[in-house]
Coordinates of C-alpha atoms in Angstrom, one line a residue:
M1 CA 92.4 84.2 37.8
S2 CA 95.3 86.6 37.6
Y3 CA 98.8 85.4 37.1
K4 CA 101.3 87.6 39.1
A5 CA 104.9 87.6 37.9
L6 CA 107.6 87.5 40.5
T7 CA 110.0 89.8 38.6
P8 CA 110.1 93.6 38.0
T9 CA 107.9 95.0 35.4
G10 CA 109.1 96.3 32.1
R11 CA 109.5 95.3 28.5
H12 CA 111.3 92.1 29.5
A13 CA 108.8 91.1 32.1
G14 CA 106.9 89.1 29.5
I15 CA 109.7 86.6 29.5
A16 CA 109.4 86.3 33.3
F17 CA 105.6 85.9 33.0
A18 CA 106.0 83.0 30.6
L19 CA 108.4 81.3 33.0
V20 CA 106.0 81.9 35.9
C21 CA 103.4 79.9 34.1
L22 CA 105.4 76.8 35.0
L23 CA 105.3 77.6 38.6
V24 CA 101.6 78.4 38.5
V25 CA 101.0 74.9 37.1
F26 CA 102.9 73.3 39.9
F27 CA 101.2 75.2 42.7
S28 CA 97.7 75.5 41.4
G29 CA 96.7 72.1 40.2
A30 CA 93.1 72.6 41.1
S31 CA 92.8 75.9 39.2
G32 CA 92.7 74.4 35.8
L33 CA 95.5 76.7 34.5
K34 CA 98.1 74.8 32.5
C35 CA 101.2 75.7 30.5
H36 CA 102.2 73.1 27.9
A37 CA 105.6 72.7 26.4
A38 CA 104.3 73.5 22.9
V39 CA 105.8 77.0 23.1
S40 CA 109.1 77.6 24.9
P41 CA 109.7 80.7 27.0
K42 CA 112.4 81.7 24.5
E43 CA 109.9 81.5 21.6
L44 CA 107.4 83.5 23.6
A45 CA 109.9 86.2 24.4
A46 CA 110.9 86.3 20.7
S47 CA 107.3 86.7 19.6
L48 CA 106.8 89.7 22.0
S49 CA 110.1 91.2 20.9
R50 CA 109.0 90.9 17.2
L51 CA 105.7 92.6 18.0
D52 CA 107.5 95.5 19.8
A53 CA 109.8 95.9 16.8
E54 CA 106.9 96.0 14.3
L55 CA 105.0 98.4 16.5
D56 CA 107.9 100.8 16.2
K57 CA 107.3 100.7 12.4
R58 CA 103.6 100.9 12.7
Q59 CA 103.2 104.3 11.2
S60 CA 105.3 103.4 8.1
Y61 CA 102.9 100.5 7.4
I62 CA 99.9 102.8 7.7
R63 CA 101.5 105.3 5.4
Q64 CA 102.1 102.6 2.8
R65 CA 98.5 101.5 2.9
K66 CA 97.3 105.1 2.7
T67 CA 99.6 105.7 -0.3
K68 CA 98.0 102.6 -2.0
A69 CA 94.5 104.1 -1.3
D70 CA 95.6 107.5 -2.7
S71 CA 96.7 105.8 -5.9
L72 CA 93.3 104.1 -6.2
R73 CA 91.6 107.4 -5.6
S74 CA 93.7 109.0 -8.3
A75 CA 92.8 106.2 -10.7
L76 CA 89.1 106.6 -9.8
K77 CA 89.3 110.3 -10.8
S78 CA 91.1 109.5 -14.1
T79 CA 88.6 106.9 -15.4
S80 CA 85.1 107.1 -16.6
D81 CA 84.6 103.5 -17.5
P82 CA 81.8 102.1 -15.3
A83 CA 83.2 98.7 -14.8
S84 CA 86.6 100.1 -13.9
R85 CA 85.1 102.6 -11.5
L86 CA 83.0 100.0 -9.7
D87 CA 86.1 97.8 -9.3
I88 CA 88.1 100.7 -7.9
Y89 CA 85.2 101.6 -5.5
L90 CA 85.2 98.0 -4.2
R91 CA 89.0 97.9 -3.9
L92 CA 89.0 101.3 -2.1
G93 CA 86.3 100.1 0.3
D94 CA 88.3 96.9 1.0
T95 CA 91.5 98.9 1.5
Y96 CA 89.8 101.2 4.1
S97 CA 87.7 98.4 5.7
T98 CA 90.3 97.8 8.4
L99 CA 91.9 101.3 8.2
N100 CA 89.0 103.7 8.5
I101 CA 85.4 102.3 8.7
D102 CA 83.8 105.6 7.7
S103 CA 85.8 105.9 4.6
A104 CA 85.2 102.2 3.7
L105 CA 81.4 102.7 4.0
W106 CA 81.6 105.9 2.0
F107 CA 83.2 104.1 -0.9
Y108 CA 80.9 101.1 -0.6
S109 CA 77.9 103.4 -0.6
H110 CA 79.1 105.4 -3.7
G111 CA 80.0 102.2 -5.4
H112 CA 76.5 100.9 -4.7
D113 CA 74.9 104.0 -6.1
E114 CA 76.9 103.8 -9.4
A115 CA 76.1 100.1 -9.6
V116 CA 72.4 100.9 -9.3
K117 CA 72.7 103.3 -12.2
T118 CA 74.4 100.7 -14.4
N119 CA 71.7 98.1 -13.5
L120 CA 74.3 95.6 -12.4
D121 CA 72.3 93.8 -9.7
S122 CA 75.0 91.4 -8.6
V123 CA 77.5 94.2 -8.1
T124 CA 74.8 96.2 -6.3
T125 CA 74.2 93.3 -4.0
L126 CA 78.0 92.9 -3.4
F127 CA 78.3 96.5 -2.3
N128 CA 75.2 96.1 0.0
L129 CA 76.8 93.0 1.6
R130 CA 80.0 94.9 2.2
Q131 CA 78.1 97.7 3.9
A132 CA 76.1 95.3 6.0
T133 CA 79.4 93.6 7.1
Y134 CA 80.9 96.7 8.7
L135 CA 77.9 98.7 9.8
P136 CA 77.7 96.9 13.2
L137 CA 81.2 98.2 14.0
L138 CA 79.6 101.7 14.1
G139 CA 76.6 100.4 16.1
F140 CA 74.2 100.6 13.1
F141 CA 72.7 97.2 13.7
S142 CA 69.3 98.0 12.3
A143 CA 70.8 99.3 9.1
A144 CA 72.8 96.1 8.7
D145 CA 69.7 94.0 9.3
S146 CA 67.7 96.0 6.8
I147 CA 70.3 95.3 4.1
F148 CA 70.4 91.6 4.8
D149 CA 66.6 91.6 4.6
L150 CA 66.7 93.4 1.3
V151 CA 69.2 91.0 -0.1
R152 CA 67.2 88.0 0.9
L153 CA 64.1 89.6 -0.5
N154 CA 65.7 90.2 -3.9
G155 CA 67.2 86.7 -3.9
I156 CA 70.9 86.0 -3.4
P157 CA 72.7 85.3 -6.7
Q158 CA 74.4 82.0 -6.8
S159 CA 77.8 83.7 -7.4
L160 CA 77.3 85.7 -4.1
Q161 CA 76.1 82.9 -1.8
A162 CA 79.6 82.7 -0.2
E163 CA 79.8 86.5 0.1
Y164 CA 76.4 86.6 1.7
F165 CA 77.1 84.0 4.4
D166 CA 80.6 85.5 5.1
A167 CA 79.0 88.9 5.6
D168 CA 76.3 87.5 7.8
R169 CA 78.9 85.6 9.8
Q170 CA 81.1 88.6 10.3
A171 CA 78.3 91.1 11.1
S172 CA 76.7 88.7 13.5
F173 CA 80.0 88.2 15.3
Y174 CA 80.6 91.9 15.6
T175 CA 77.1 92.3 17.0
S176 CA 77.6 89.5 19.5
T177 CA 80.8 91.1 20.7
F178 CA 79.1 94.5 21.0
F179 CA 76.5 93.0 23.4
A180 CA 79.0 90.9 25.3
D181 CA 77.6 92.2 28.6
Y182 CA 74.1 90.8 27.7
T183 CA 74.8 87.1 27.6
D184 CA 71.5 86.0 26.0
V185 CA 71.6 88.5 23.2
S186 CA 75.3 88.0 22.6
Q187 CA 74.9 84.2 22.4
A188 CA 72.0 84.5 19.9
F189 CA 74.1 86.5 17.5
L190 CA 77.0 84.2 18.0
D191 CA 74.9 81.2 17.2
N192 CA 73.7 83.0 14.0
S193 CA 77.4 83.7 13.2
I194 CA 78.3 80.0 13.7
A195 CA 75.3 78.8 11.5
A196 CA 76.3 81.2 8.7
Q197 CA 79.9 80.0 8.9
K198 CA 78.8 76.3 8.5
K199 CA 77.0 77.3 5.3
L200 CA 80.0 79.3 4.1
V201 CA 82.4 76.3 4.5
D202 CA 80.2 74.3 2.1
L203 CA 80.3 77.1 -0.5
L204 CA 84.0 77.8 -0.5
P205 CA 86.4 76.0 -2.8
E206 CA 87.6 72.8 -1.1
G207 CA 91.1 73.2 0.3
S208 CA 91.3 76.9 -0.3
P209 CA 92.8 79.1 2.5
R210 CA 89.4 80.7 3.2
Q211 CA 87.8 77.3 3.4
K212 CA 90.4 75.9 5.8
L213 CA 90.2 79.0 8.0
N214 CA 86.5 79.0 8.3
L215 CA 86.3 75.2 8.7
A216 CA 88.9 75.4 11.5
E217 CA 86.9 78.2 13.3
A218 CA 83.7 76.1 13.0
L219 CA 85.5 73.1 14.5
F220 CA 86.7 75.4 17.3
F221 CA 83.2 76.6 18.1
N222 CA 82.3 72.9 18.1
H223 CA 85.1 72.3 20.7
Q224 CA 87.0 70.0 18.3
Y225 CA 90.3 71.7 19.2
R226 CA 92.7 69.2 17.9
K227 CA 91.3 69.1 14.4
A228 CA 91.0 72.9 14.3
K229 CA 94.6 73.3 15.5
T230 CA 95.9 70.9 12.8
L231 CA 94.2 72.8 10.1
L232 CA 95.3 76.2 11.3
E233 CA 98.9 75.2 11.9
G234 CA 99.0 73.9 8.3
L235 CA 97.4 77.1 7.1
I236 CA 99.8 79.5 8.7
G237 CA 102.6 77.4 7.3
E238 CA 101.3 78.0 3.8
I239 CA 100.5 81.8 3.9
S240 CA 102.5 84.9 4.7
D241 CA 101.9 87.0 7.8
T242 CA 101.0 89.8 5.5
N243 CA 98.0 87.9 4.4
P244 CA 94.9 89.1 6.3
L245 CA 93.9 85.4 6.9
Y246 CA 97.1 84.9 8.9
A247 CA 96.0 87.3 11.7
R248 CA 92.6 85.5 12.0
A249 CA 94.2 82.0 11.9
T250 CA 96.7 82.8 14.7
H251 CA 93.9 84.5 16.8
I252 CA 91.8 81.3 16.6
L253 CA 94.9 79.3 17.6
A254 CA 95.2 81.7 20.6
D255 CA 91.5 81.1 21.4
I256 CA 92.1 77.3 21.3
A257 CA 95.2 77.6 23.6
K258 CA 93.1 79.8 26.0
A259 CA 90.3 77.2 26.0
E260 CA 92.8 74.5 26.8
G261 CA 94.4 76.5 29.6
D262 CA 97.7 76.9 27.8
T263 CA 98.5 80.4 28.8
R264 CA 102.0 80.6 27.3
T265 CA 100.7 79.5 23.8
Y266 CA 97.7 81.8 24.2
I267 CA 100.0 84.8 24.6
Y268 CA 102.3 83.5 21.8
Y269 CA 99.6 83.3 19.2
L270 CA 98.1 86.6 20.2
A271 CA 101.5 88.2 19.7
L272 CA 101.7 86.6 16.2
S273 CA 98.2 87.8 15.3
A274 CA 98.9 91.3 16.6
T275 CA 102.2 91.4 14.6
A276 CA 100.3 90.4 11.4
D277 CA 97.7 93.1 12.0
V278 CA 100.5 95.7 12.4
K279 CA 102.3 94.6 9.2
C280 CA 98.9 94.7 7.3
A281 CA 98.2 98.2 8.7
T282 CA 95.0 96.7 10.2
L283 CA 93.6 99.2 12.7
E284 CA 90.3 97.3 13.4
V285 CA 91.9 94.8 15.6
S286 CA 91.2 92.8 18.8
S287 CA 94.4 90.8 19.2
L288 CA 96.5 93.7 20.5
Q289 CA 94.0 94.8 23.1
E290 CA 93.4 91.2 24.2
L291 CA 97.1 90.7 24.5
G292 CA 97.4 93.9 26.6
N293 CA 94.7 92.6 28.9
V294 CA 96.4 89.3 29.5
L295 CA 99.8 90.9 30.0
Y296 CA 98.2 93.3 32.5
L297 CA 97.0 90.2 34.5
G298 CA 100.5 88.9 34.2
D299 CA 102.0 92.1 35.7
D300 CA 103.8 93.1 32.5
L301 CA 102.5 96.6 33.0
D302 CA 104.7 98.5 30.6
R303 CA 103.8 96.3 27.7
A304 CA 100.1 96.1 28.7
H305 CA 100.0 99.9 28.9
D306 CA 101.7 100.4 25.5
Y307 CA 99.5 97.8 23.7
M308 CA 96.3 99.1 25.2
N309 CA 97.2 102.6 24.2
V310 CA 98.0 101.6 20.6
A311 CA 94.8 99.5 20.5
L312 CA 92.8 102.6 21.5
E313 CA 94.6 104.8 19.1
N314 CA 93.8 102.3 16.3
A315 CA 90.1 102.2 17.3
V316 CA 89.9 106.0 17.3
E317 CA 91.7 106.3 14.0
C318 CA 89.7 103.5 12.4
H319 CA 86.4 105.1 13.7
A320 CA 85.3 101.8 15.2
P321 CA 83.2 102.4 18.3
L322 CA 83.1 98.7 19.1
R323 CA 86.9 98.5 19.4
M324 CA 86.9 101.8 21.3
I325 CA 84.6 100.4 23.9
E326 CA 86.6 97.2 24.3
A327 CA 89.9 99.0 24.6
S328 CA 88.5 101.7 27.0
R329 CA 87.2 99.1 29.4
M330 CA 90.6 97.9 30.5
L331 CA 92.7 101.0 29.8
P332 CA 91.9 102.9 33.1
F333 CA 93.0 99.9 35.1
V334 CA 96.1 99.4 33.0
Q335 CA 96.9 103.2 33.2
K336 CA 96.4 103.2 37.0
A337 CA 98.7 100.2 37.5
H338 CA 101.2 101.7 35.0
N339 CA 101.3 105.0 36.8
H340 CA 101.7 103.2 40.2
N341 CA 104.5 101.2 38.7
A342 CA 106.1 104.3 37.2
R343 CA 106.0 106.1 40.6
R344 CA 107.5 103.0 42.2
S345 CA 110.2 102.9 39.5
Y346 CA 110.8 106.6 40.1
I347 CA 111.2 106.1 43.8
I348 CA 113.5 103.0 43.2
L349 CA 115.5 105.1 40.7
W350 CA 116.0 107.9 43.3
L351 CA 116.9 105.4 46.0
A352 CA 119.4 103.8 43.6
L353 CA 120.8 107.2 42.8
L354 CA 121.1 108.0 46.5
I355 CA 122.8 104.7 47.2
A356 CA 125.1 105.3 44.3
L357 CA 126.0 108.8 45.6
L358 CA 126.5 107.5 49.1
T359 CA 128.7 104.7 47.7
I360 CA 130.7 107.2 45.8
G361 CA 131.0 109.4 48.9
I362 CA 132.2 106.5 51.0
A363 CA 134.6 105.4 48.3
L364 CA 136.0 109.0 48.0
T365 CA 136.3 109.3 51.8
A366 CA 138.1 105.9 52.0
F367 CA 140.4 107.0 49.1
V368 CA 141.3 110.3 50.7
R369 CA 141.9 108.6 54.1
V370 CA 144.1 105.9 52.4
R371 CA 146.0 108.5 50.5
N372 CA 146.5 110.7 53.6
R373 CA 147.6 107.6 55.5
Q374 CA 150.1 106.8 52.7
R375 CA 151.4 110.4 52.8
Q376 CA 151.8 110.2 56.5
L377 CA 153.6 106.9 56.2
Q378 CA 155.8 108.4 53.5
V379 CA 156.6 111.4 55.8
L380 CA 157.2 109.1 58.7
T381 CA 159.5 106.9 56.6
R382 CA 161.4 109.9 55.5
Q383 CA 161.7 111.1 59.1
L384 CA 162.9 107.6 60.2
D385 CA 165.4 107.6 57.3
D386 CA 166.6 111.1 58.3
S387 CA 166.7 110.0 62.0
S388 CA 168.6 106.9 61.0
R389 CA 171.1 108.9 59.0
M390 CA 171.5 111.4 61.8
K391 CA 172.0 108.6 64.3
D392 CA 174.7 107.1 62.1
A393 CA 176.4 110.4 61.7
Y394 CA 176.3 111.1 65.4
I395 CA 177.5 107.7 66.3
S396 CA 180.3 108.2 63.8
Q397 CA 181.2 111.5 65.4
F398 CA 181.1 110.1 69.0
L399 CA 183.3 107.2 67.9
K400 CA 185.6 109.7 66.3
L401 CA 185.7 111.7 69.6
C402 CA 186.3 108.6 71.6
S403 CA 189.2 107.7 69.3
I404 CA 190.7 111.2 69.8
Y405 CA 190.4 110.8 73.5
M406 CA 192.0 107.4 73.4
E407 CA 194.8 108.8 71.3
K408 CA 195.4 111.7 73.6
L409 CA 195.3 109.5 76.7
T410 CA 197.8 107.2 75.0
S411 CA 200.0 110.1 74.2
F412 CA 199.6 111.6 77.7
N413 CA 200.4 108.2 79.1
R414 CA 203.7 108.1 77.2
V415 CA 204.6 111.6 78.3
V416 CA 203.9 110.7 82.0
Y417 CA 205.9 107.5 81.7
G418 CA 208.9 109.3 80.0
K419 CA 208.9 112.0 82.6
L420 CA 208.8 109.5 85.5
I421 CA 211.7 107.4 84.0
A422 CA 213.7 110.5 83.4
G423 CA 213.1 111.6 87.0
K424 CA 211.4 114.8 85.8
S425 CA 208.5 114.6 88.2
D426 CA 208.5 118.4 88.6
D427 CA 207.7 118.8 84.9
L428 CA 204.9 116.4 85.2
I429 CA 203.4 118.3 88.1
K430 CA 203.6 121.5 86.1
L431 CA 201.9 119.8 83.1
T432 CA 198.9 118.4 85.1
K433 CA 198.6 121.5 87.3
T434 CA 197.7 123.8 84.4
G435 CA 194.8 121.6 83.3
K436 CA 195.5 122.5 79.7
M437 CA 194.9 119.0 78.4
V438 CA 191.5 118.7 80.2
E439 CA 190.5 122.1 78.7
E440 CA 191.4 121.0 75.2
L441 CA 189.4 117.7 75.6
S442 CA 186.4 119.5 77.1
S443 CA 186.4 122.0 74.3
E444 CA 186.4 119.3 71.7
F445 CA 183.6 117.6 73.6
Y446 CA 181.5 120.7 73.8
E447 CA 181.9 121.4 70.2
M448 CA 180.8 117.9 69.2
F449 CA 177.9 118.0 71.7
D450 CA 176.6 121.3 70.5
E451 CA 176.6 120.1 66.9
V452 CA 174.8 116.9 67.8
L453 CA 172.2 118.6 70.0
L454 CA 171.3 121.3 67.5
G455 CA 171.2 118.7 64.7
L456 CA 168.5 116.9 66.7
Y457 CA 166.7 120.1 67.9
P458 CA 167.5 122.9 65.5
D459 CA 165.2 125.4 67.4
F460 CA 166.4 124.4 70.9
V461 CA 167.7 127.8 71.9
E462 CA 164.5 129.6 70.7
E463 CA 162.3 127.0 72.4
V464 CA 164.1 127.5 75.7
N465 CA 163.9 131.3 75.5
A466 CA 160.2 131.0 74.9
L467 CA 159.9 129.5 78.4
L468 CA 161.9 132.3 80.0
Q469 CA 160.7 135.7 81.1
E470 CA 161.3 138.8 79.1
G471 CA 164.7 140.3 80.0
A472 CA 165.8 136.9 81.4
K473 CA 166.4 135.1 78.1
I474 CA 169.7 133.5 77.3
E475 CA 171.9 135.5 75.0
L476 CA 174.9 133.7 73.3
K477 CA 178.2 135.3 72.7
E478 CA 179.6 135.6 69.2
G479 CA 180.7 132.3 68.0
E480 CA 178.9 130.3 70.7
R481 CA 176.3 127.7 69.7
L482 CA 175.4 126.7 73.2
N483 CA 176.6 127.8 76.7
V484 CA 176.7 126.1 80.1
E485 CA 173.0 126.7 80.9
L486 CA 171.8 125.4 77.5
R487 CA 174.1 122.3 77.7
I488 CA 172.6 121.5 81.2
L489 CA 169.1 121.8 79.7
A490 CA 170.2 119.9 76.6
L491 CA 171.4 116.9 78.7
M492 CA 168.1 117.0 80.6
R493 CA 166.2 116.9 77.3
L494 CA 168.3 113.9 76.3
G495 CA 167.2 112.1 79.5
I496 CA 170.1 112.8 81.8
S497 CA 168.5 114.6 84.7
D498 CA 170.7 113.5 87.6
A499 CA 172.9 116.4 88.7
A500 CA 175.9 114.2 89.4
N501 CA 175.9 112.7 85.9
I502 CA 175.5 116.2 84.3
A503 CA 178.4 117.5 86.5
R504 CA 180.7 114.6 85.4
M505 CA 179.9 115.1 81.7
L506 CA 180.3 118.9 81.7
N507 CA 183.3 118.8 84.1
Y508 CA 181.6 120.9 86.8
S509 CA 180.8 120.4 90.4
V510 CA 177.4 119.1 91.5
N511 CA 176.8 122.3 93.4
T512 CA 177.5 124.3 90.2
I513 CA 174.9 122.3 88.3
Y514 CA 172.3 122.8 91.1
T515 CA 173.0 126.6 91.0
Y516 CA 172.5 126.8 87.3
R517 CA 169.3 124.8 87.4
N518 CA 167.8 127.0 90.2
K519 CA 168.7 130.2 88.4
L520 CA 167.0 129.0 85.2
K521 CA 163.9 128.1 87.1
N522 CA 163.8 131.5 88.7
R523 CA 164.0 133.1 85.3
A524 CA 161.2 130.8 83.9
I525 CA 157.7 132.1 83.1
D526 CA 156.3 129.1 85.1
R527 CA 158.9 127.8 87.6
D528 CA 156.9 124.6 88.4
T529 CA 156.6 123.4 84.8
F530 CA 159.8 124.7 83.4
E531 CA 161.8 121.5 83.4
S532 CA 158.9 119.4 82.1
A533 CA 158.4 121.9 79.3
V534 CA 162.1 121.6 78.4
M535 CA 161.7 117.8 78.3
A536 CA 158.8 118.3 75.7
I537 CA 160.9 120.4 73.3
K538 CA 160.8 118.8 69.8

C-alpha cells in the first residue's frame, strides 16, 4: 500500500512521512503496516539529512577512488614482476567492480590471461570467479554459467572454496534480481544463491565480519529475523561505514524491518546503506533507488526524484544494465509526480507572491490614508489654534471697545450732571444736538468691526465683488477698509440678518438698511441667490 504524507513535499517531507507512520498504524490496524519505536522520527530525519549531505560530496568520493585506480594503473605500467602485476590486476578489478563494471571485467580478463601464461592455476581460477560474479550485471548469464562449469570441471582448489561459493551466491542473486518479473525463474536463482551462501558460511573464519554478515543474511532468508538482527547490529557497531560490508549489513537490516512492517526503520537503514555506498564511491547500488521508491510512495517527491536520478546516473556510469532497468522502472512515475509537484509549487509561489503584493499594496494604501488623515488633523488643529487665537484677540478688542464706551459714557454722564447742576442746560442741548460724541463712538466701532471682519474673512471684499455685475462692483475710497454696504453684508455673513438689528448696530434707520440691501441685490449677477452666496463666503 502507499503511505501518503499530510504535509507539503520537499527535502523536509521525509520527517513528516516518518511521523505519519504513527497515524497509519492507528488507522490501519488490518493493513499489517506497523511502525515500531526502534527508530525515532528525529533519528530518521537525521539519517536522511546525512545522506543528503554525503550526496553533495558524491563526486569528490568518486574522484578519490578514480585517483586510487590511476595510481594502481601507473604501478602496473612500471612493474614487470608477474606476481606484482597479477596482484595489481586483481586490485584494479576490485576497485572498479562497483565503479565501472566494464573496466573491472577488462582488468579481470587481462589478469586471467597473464595468470594463464604463468601457469598459476589458482590465480587463474580466482580471476575466472571474479568475472563470473559480475557478468550477470551486464546480462551475460550464459558466460557466467560457462565459467562456473569450467571451474567445477577443473576442480575447485581448497583455498578458493569460499571464493567460489561467494561468487556463486552473488551471481545467482544478480540473476534472480534481473528476472524479478518471472517469479519461477527468479526464485530458482534465489534458492541457488541461498544454498551457496549456506556453504560459504561454513567455510569462512568463525566470527569474522564476512562470516557474521553471510550468516545473518542466511538467517534472514530463513525468516529468523531476531537472530539476524542481533548479529547485524553487532556487526555495524564493529566496522566503519566506509567498509563495503557496512552497506550490505544495513541493507539486510532494512529488509528485515520491511518484512516486519516497520516502515520507519526500513527507511532509516536504507538511508544508512545508501550513505555508506556514497562514501565508498559505490555506483553499483540498489539502496538508493529502493529508498527513492519508498519515499515516492510516502510523497517525499523531491527526495524521491533526486535519489532516483542519482541512482540512474550511477547505473549509467557504472555500466550496469541491471541497475539501469531497476532505476528506469520507477523514474518516469517519480519524474511525473515531481513535475506535477513543481508546477503546483510554482502556482503556489505565484499566488503567495500575488498575496504578498496585495498585502503590500493594502499596507501602503492604509499608510498613505493614515498619513493624509494625520496631516488633515494637523491642519485642522492649526486652524483651530489660529481660530482660538483670533477669537481671543477679537474678544479682547471688543472688551477694550466696551471699556472705552463705558469710560466715555461715564465721562459724558459727569458732564451732563455738571451742566444740569450749574443750570447750563443750553450748553447741554448744544452738546447733544451736534451728535459729535455718537460720531466718535461709531467711528471707533466701525474701525474695530472692519479689523475683526477682515481678520476672519481676508478676501471678503473680493468675494462680494465676484457676486456683482461688471460695472456695479464696490469700490472703496482711499483709506477705507469697508463701507456701509460691505458692513451690512458682513453682519449678514456673521448671522445678523434682521434689518432692525443691523440698523441699531450701524446707527442707521431700518429703511436705510432695506434700501442698501435692495440696491445690492439689483447689482448682483444672480439676485435670487445673492444673499445666500454672501452667507457662504469663507
